[in-house]
GROMACS .gro file of C-alpha atoms in nm:
model
  267
    1VAL     CA    1  -4.819 -11.305  -7.139
    2ALA     CA    2  -4.587 -11.025  -6.941
    3ALA     CA    3  -4.364 -11.130  -6.606
    4ALA     CA    4  -4.571 -10.917  -6.405
    5VAL     CA    5  -4.826 -10.652  -6.400
    6VAL     CA    6  -4.741 -10.360  -6.165
    7ARG     CA    7  -4.996 -10.053  -6.067
    8PRO     CA    8  -4.832  -9.771  -5.900
    9GLU     CA    9  -5.074  -9.540  -5.727
   10SER     CA   10  -4.864  -9.228  -5.676
   11GLU     CA   11  -4.570  -9.054  -5.844
   12ALA     CA   12  -4.358  -9.130  -5.588
   13ALA     CA   13  -4.454  -9.543  -5.621
   14LEU     CA   14  -4.396  -9.473  -5.979
   15VAL     CA   15  -4.076  -9.349  -5.947
   16ALA     CA   16  -3.935  -9.657  -5.703
   17VAL     CA   17  -4.100  -9.901  -5.968
   18VAL     CA   18  -3.883  -9.739  -6.244
   19GLN     CA   19  -3.601  -9.752  -6.061
   20GLN     CA   20  -3.630 -10.098  -5.946
   21ALA     CA   21  -3.686 -10.206  -6.307
   22ALA     CA   22  -3.383 -10.023  -6.397
   23ALA     CA   23  -3.133 -10.197  -6.139
   24ALA     CA   24  -3.280 -10.534  -6.259
   25GLY     CA   25  -3.262 -10.445  -6.626
   26ARG     CA   26  -3.628 -10.518  -6.685
   27ASN     CA   27  -3.833 -10.370  -6.991
   28LEU     CA   28  -4.121 -10.141  -6.866
   29VAL     CA   29  -4.423 -10.140  -7.122
   30PRO     CA   30  -4.651  -9.860  -6.998
   31LEU     CA   31  -5.016  -9.914  -7.009
   32SER     CA   32  -5.281  -9.622  -6.968
   33ALA     CA   33  -5.652  -9.750  -7.071
   34GLY     CA   34  -5.539  -9.989  -7.322
   35SER     CA   35  -5.745  -9.833  -7.644
   36GLY     CA   36  -5.454  -9.849  -7.866
   37VAL     CA   37  -5.439 -10.108  -8.177
   38CYS     CA   38  -5.079 -10.065  -8.321
   39GLY     CA   39  -4.919 -10.308  -8.080
   40GLY     CA   40  -4.753 -10.021  -7.841
   41ILE     CA   41  -4.855 -10.220  -7.518
   42ARG     CA   42  -4.764 -10.601  -7.619
   43PRO     CA   43  -4.509 -10.698  -7.369
   44GLY     CA   44  -4.243 -10.996  -7.435
   45PRO     CA   45  -4.222 -11.244  -7.145
   46GLU     CA   46  -3.944 -11.078  -6.974
   47ASP     CA   47  -4.116 -10.745  -6.979
   48VAL     CA   48  -4.303 -10.551  -6.690
   49ILE     CA   49  -4.655 -10.397  -6.773
   50LEU     CA   50  -4.653 -10.046  -6.592
   51ASP     CA   51  -5.023  -9.995  -6.546
   52LEU     CA   52  -5.072  -9.647  -6.468
   53LYS     CA   53  -5.440  -9.637  -6.425
   54GLY     CA   54  -5.377  -9.600  -6.071
   55LEU     CA   55  -5.264  -9.200  -6.146
   56ARG     CA   56  -5.585  -9.030  -6.108
   57ARG     CA   57  -5.540  -8.694  -6.026
   58LEU     CA   58  -5.801  -8.432  -6.148
   59ASP     CA   59  -5.770  -8.088  -6.126
   60VAL     CA   60  -5.980  -7.839  -6.328
   61ARG     CA   61  -5.841  -7.484  -6.260
   62PRO     CA   62  -6.080  -7.231  -6.479
   63ASP     CA   63  -5.895  -6.937  -6.345
   64GLU     CA   64  -5.536  -7.060  -6.520
   65GLY     CA   65  -5.769  -7.190  -6.826
   66VAL     CA   66  -5.582  -7.548  -6.755
   67VAL     CA   67  -5.669  -7.942  -6.633
   68HIS     CA   68  -5.410  -8.128  -6.443
   69CYS     CA   69  -5.476  -8.496  -6.504
   70GLY     CA   70  -5.309  -8.758  -6.409
   71SER     CA   71  -5.213  -9.028  -6.678
   72GLY     CA   72  -5.466  -9.259  -6.538
   73VAL     CA   73  -5.753  -9.035  -6.571
   74MET     CA   74  -5.997  -9.155  -6.882
   75GLY     CA   75  -6.060  -8.887  -7.108
   76ARG     CA   76  -6.443  -8.866  -7.086
   77HIS     CA   77  -6.427  -8.823  -6.724
   78ALA     CA   78  -6.162  -8.544  -6.800
   79GLU     CA   79  -6.350  -8.372  -7.037
   80GLU     CA   80  -6.705  -8.356  -6.814
   81ALA     CA   81  -6.474  -8.251  -6.511
   82CYS     CA   82  -6.421  -7.942  -6.708
   83ASN     CA   83  -6.804  -7.931  -6.881
   84ARG     CA   84  -6.888  -7.886  -6.482
   85HIS     CA   85  -6.684  -7.558  -6.493
   86GLY     CA   86  -6.836  -7.458  -6.835
   87TYR     CA   87  -6.515  -7.503  -7.021
   88THR     CA   88  -6.390  -7.804  -7.248
   89ILE     CA   89  -6.039  -7.948  -7.352
   90GLY     CA   90  -6.162  -7.986  -7.719
   91HIS     CA   91  -5.971  -8.349  -7.773
   92PHE     CA   92  -6.221  -8.581  -7.897
   93PRO     CA   93  -6.081  -8.863  -8.021
   94SER     CA   94  -6.329  -9.207  -8.109
   95SER     CA   95  -6.190  -9.363  -7.840
   96ILE     CA   96  -6.263  -9.121  -7.557
   97ALA     CA   97  -6.458  -9.323  -7.345
   98CYS     CA   98  -6.196  -9.625  -7.324
   99SER     CA   99  -5.884  -9.420  -7.380
  100ALA     CA  100  -5.687  -9.186  -7.097
  101VAL     CA  101  -5.480  -8.870  -7.085
  102GLY     CA  102  -5.141  -9.065  -7.070
  103GLY     CA  103  -5.234  -9.249  -7.378
  104TRP     CA  104  -5.342  -8.933  -7.564
  105VAL     CA  105  -5.015  -8.742  -7.486
  106ALA     CA  106  -4.802  -9.041  -7.503
  107ALA     CA  107  -4.950  -9.124  -7.890
  108ARG     CA  108  -4.973  -8.808  -8.022
  109GLY     CA  109  -5.328  -8.806  -8.041
  110ALA     CA  110  -5.534  -8.615  -8.270
  111GLY     CA  111  -5.933  -8.568  -8.224
  112GLN     CA  112  -6.248  -8.519  -8.404
  113LEU     CA  113  -6.252  -8.139  -8.337
  114SER     CA  114  -5.873  -8.075  -8.396
  115SER     CA  115  -5.892  -7.816  -8.657
  116ARG     CA  116  -6.027  -7.612  -8.443
  117TYR     CA  117  -5.849  -7.721  -8.055
  118GLY     CA  118  -5.577  -7.873  -8.247
  119LYS     CA  119  -5.376  -8.183  -8.191
  120ILE     CA  120  -5.287  -8.297  -7.818
  121GLU     CA  121  -4.931  -8.172  -7.869
  122ASP     CA  122  -5.133  -7.800  -7.903
  123ILE     CA  123  -5.330  -7.891  -7.606
  124CYS     CA  124  -5.075  -7.966  -7.352
  125VAL     CA  125  -4.895  -7.739  -7.194
  126GLY     CA  126  -4.692  -7.904  -6.964
  127ALA     CA  127  -4.634  -8.225  -6.840
  128ARG     CA  128  -4.432  -8.463  -6.554
  129ALA     CA  129  -4.236  -8.781  -6.648
  130VAL     CA  130  -4.003  -9.036  -6.548
  131LEU     CA  131  -3.703  -9.108  -6.678
  132ALA     CA  132  -3.545  -9.413  -6.759
  133ASP     CA  133  -3.302  -9.382  -6.465
  134GLY     CA  134  -3.612  -9.284  -6.212
  135SER     CA  135  -3.581  -8.915  -6.178
  136LEU     CA  136  -3.905  -8.674  -6.213
  137HIS     CA  137  -3.876  -8.438  -6.400
  138GLN     CA  138  -4.144  -8.133  -6.514
  139ALA     CA  139  -4.154  -7.932  -6.833
  140TRP     CA  140  -4.365  -7.671  -6.941
  141ARG     CA  141  -4.451  -7.539  -7.292
  142GLY     CA  142  -4.131  -7.360  -7.503
  143ASP     CA  143  -3.900  -7.645  -7.312
  144PRO     CA  144  -3.727  -7.889  -7.564
  145ALA     CA  145  -3.824  -8.176  -7.314
  146LEU     CA  146  -4.190  -8.152  -7.365
  147ASP     CA  147  -4.144  -8.184  -7.707
  148GLU     CA  148  -3.981  -8.517  -7.722
  149TRP     CA  149  -4.203  -8.658  -7.427
  150VAL     CA  150  -4.526  -8.568  -7.609
  151GLY     CA  151  -4.539  -8.886  -7.874
  152ASN     CA  152  -4.252  -9.065  -7.727
  153GLU     CA  153  -4.455  -9.383  -7.672
  154GLY     CA  154  -4.273  -9.446  -7.343
  155ALA     CA  155  -3.939  -9.517  -7.520
  156LEU     CA  156  -3.784  -9.176  -7.346
  157ALA     CA  157  -4.013  -9.099  -7.077
  158ILE     CA  158  -4.327  -9.232  -6.896
  159ILE     CA  159  -4.589  -8.928  -6.833
  160SER     CA  160  -4.771  -8.949  -6.492
  161GLU     CA  161  -4.917  -8.604  -6.528
  162ALA     CA  162  -5.029  -8.382  -6.794
  163THR     CA  163  -5.166  -8.028  -6.804
  164LEU     CA  164  -5.408  -7.934  -7.071
  165ARG     CA  165  -5.552  -7.566  -7.180
  166ILE     CA  166  -5.911  -7.580  -7.185
  167ARG     CA  167  -6.172  -7.326  -7.315
  168PRO     CA  168  -6.491  -7.198  -7.259
  169ILE     CA  169  -6.768  -7.407  -7.403
  170ARG     CA  170  -6.970  -7.258  -7.733
  171GLN     CA  171  -7.316  -7.327  -7.715
  172GLY     CA  172  -7.486  -7.480  -8.032
  173TRP     CA  173  -7.370  -7.647  -8.362
  174THR     CA  174  -7.405  -7.520  -8.695
  175PHE     CA  175  -7.339  -7.813  -8.944
  176ALA     CA  176  -7.340  -7.855  -9.345
  177ALA     CA  177  -7.271  -8.187  -9.534
  178PHE     CA  178  -7.173  -8.247  -9.912
  179MET     CA  179  -7.085  -8.568 -10.136
  180ALA     CA  180  -6.782  -8.464 -10.319
  181PRO     CA  181  -6.717  -8.618 -10.657
  182ASN     CA  182  -6.402  -8.789 -10.569
  183LEU     CA  183  -6.126  -8.801 -10.301
  184ARG     CA  184  -5.937  -8.510 -10.438
  185ALA     CA  185  -6.210  -8.245 -10.509
  186GLY     CA  186  -6.285  -8.311 -10.125
  187LEU     CA  187  -5.964  -8.252 -10.027
  188ALA     CA  188  -5.954  -7.932 -10.194
  189ALA     CA  189  -6.307  -7.806 -10.074
  190ALA     CA  190  -6.165  -7.894  -9.701
  191ARG     CA  191  -5.855  -7.705  -9.740
  192GLN     CA  192  -6.087  -7.443  -9.891
  193VAL     CA  193  -6.356  -7.395  -9.611
  194VAL     CA  194  -6.054  -7.490  -9.290
  195ARG     CA  195  -5.907  -7.156  -9.407
  196GLN     CA  196  -6.220  -6.956  -9.365
  197ARG     CA  197  -6.285  -6.772  -9.025
  198PRO     CA  198  -6.445  -6.850  -8.784
  199VAL     CA  199  -6.257  -7.186  -8.866
  200ALA     CA  200  -6.468  -7.502  -8.833
  201SER     CA  201  -6.449  -7.719  -8.551
  202LEU     CA  202  -6.511  -8.004  -8.735
  203VAL     CA  203  -6.431  -8.144  -9.057
  204ARG     CA  204  -6.428  -8.485  -9.186
  205LEU     CA  205  -6.372  -8.645  -9.497
  206TYR     CA  206  -6.480  -9.008  -9.569
  207ASP     CA  207  -6.307  -9.223  -9.848
  208PRO     CA  208  -6.535  -9.362 -10.074
  209ILE     CA  209  -6.620  -9.706  -9.914
  210ASP     CA  210  -6.651  -9.513  -9.544
  211SER     CA  211  -6.867  -9.281  -9.694
  212ARG     CA  212  -7.096  -9.567  -9.844
  213MET     CA  213  -7.101  -9.701  -9.484
  214ALA     CA  214  -7.188  -9.420  -9.338
  215LEU     CA  215  -7.477  -9.319  -9.540
  216SER     CA  216  -7.600  -9.683  -9.489
  217ARG     CA  217  -7.935  -9.753  -9.325
  218GLY     CA  218  -8.032 -10.029  -9.056
  219GLY     CA  219  -7.663 -10.164  -9.063
  220GLY     CA  220  -7.691 -10.310  -9.409
  221GLY     CA  221  -7.480 -10.258  -9.773
  222LEU     CA  222  -7.156 -10.267  -9.724
  223ILE     CA  223  -7.111 -10.288  -9.361
  224LYS     CA  224  -7.272 -10.653  -9.369
  225ARG     CA  225  -6.947 -10.714  -9.589
  226LEU     CA  226  -6.694 -10.491  -9.377
  227ASP     CA  227  -6.485 -10.813  -9.298
  228GLN     CA  228  -6.488 -10.938  -9.671
  229LEU     CA  229  -6.315 -10.616  -9.719
  230LEU     CA  230  -6.047 -10.554  -9.464
  231MET     CA  231  -5.965 -10.928  -9.572
  232ALA     CA  232  -5.826 -10.747  -9.886
  233PRO     CA  233  -5.768 -10.347  -9.838
  234ARG     CA  234  -5.570 -10.270 -10.142
  235LEU     CA  235  -5.836 -10.440 -10.363
  236ALA     CA  236  -6.121 -10.230 -10.174
  237ARG     CA  237  -5.954  -9.940 -10.185
  238TRP     CA  238  -5.889  -9.984 -10.580
  239GLY     CA  239  -6.255 -10.052 -10.627
  240GLY     CA  240  -6.392  -9.750 -10.409
  241ASP     CA  241  -6.195  -9.497 -10.583
  242ARG     CA  242  -6.284  -9.621 -10.927
  243LEU     CA  243  -6.647  -9.756 -10.893
  244MET     CA  244  -6.785  -9.521 -10.598
  245LYS     CA  245  -6.585  -9.237 -10.603
  246ARG     CA  246  -6.805  -8.997 -10.420
  247CYS     CA  247  -6.713  -8.900 -10.077
  248LEU     CA  248  -6.899  -8.807  -9.777
  249LEU     CA  249  -6.757  -8.418  -9.642
  250VAL     CA  250  -6.891  -8.308  -9.319
  251PHE     CA  251  -6.826  -7.975  -9.173
  252GLY     CA  252  -6.935  -7.798  -8.829
  253TRP     CA  253  -6.907  -7.496  -8.617
  254GLU     CA  254  -6.942  -7.475  -8.230
  255GLY     CA  255  -7.190  -7.159  -8.241
  256THR     CA  256  -7.536  -7.075  -8.377
  257GLY     CA  257  -7.666  -6.721  -8.531
  258PRO     CA  258  -7.579  -6.501  -8.820
  259ALA     CA  259  -7.218  -6.544  -8.819
  260TRP     CA  260  -7.223  -6.925  -8.831
  261GLU     CA  261  -7.529  -6.940  -9.049
  262ALA     CA  262  -7.330  -6.738  -9.302
  263MET     CA  263  -7.027  -7.007  -9.265
  264ARG     CA  264  -7.240  -7.258  -9.365
  265ARG     CA  265  -7.353  -7.095  -9.676
  266ALA     CA  266  -6.998  -7.012  -9.773
  267ALA     CA  267  -6.905  -7.360  -9.735
   0.00000   0.00000   0.00000
């Protein structure tokens, strides 16, 4: 339980809150959508949770190739807004429906299609942030400050807005899937395919246990015993590597036609 929860509705209000907290010696715990699972938003009894979901600016600029997103904009909403203009951000974490852009940037997130579009530090070309003294700053790609803010998880700065690169949407998909004899062989194959052109947008390698779960039908098999496996993760991993061994490897290219079909055959 925190001492308080504050939700500023503007950058000016955010600046005021940080200044007041600094004057009072209060710790601030930034919160976007709360999808994090690493304890980064767990407050102490004297801390103040700074709920950033009130920062909802969303401005798609196709002519500039960017979208301006407030920290509180949900990831799916940002992507859908770009899609309506024929563009994509290209950042698809598993939590896209329940995570916000501010959390993407603050946690230095990766997505399902990072092999093509890059991680969020590659997609984020600029940001606005409030420092510990309550001063508001802006930084663009090439500025060391932006490198410090991306991934700082609220320890050095509170990100109020991010400018993300957008790209035209490609139509259609070409997929290929394989069973590698073990994890080491799967990694080697993934490296080789990633170095080809056009680069695979989707590269996903499952370990032996996840492979068995991904191929399960009707929620049976290992899925029913998932809670038991998680009680002893090291033992489960050891057993998967030595008993199950085989790993599912999936590739996907955005686009259809001869070039992408050739890539599928090459893979």
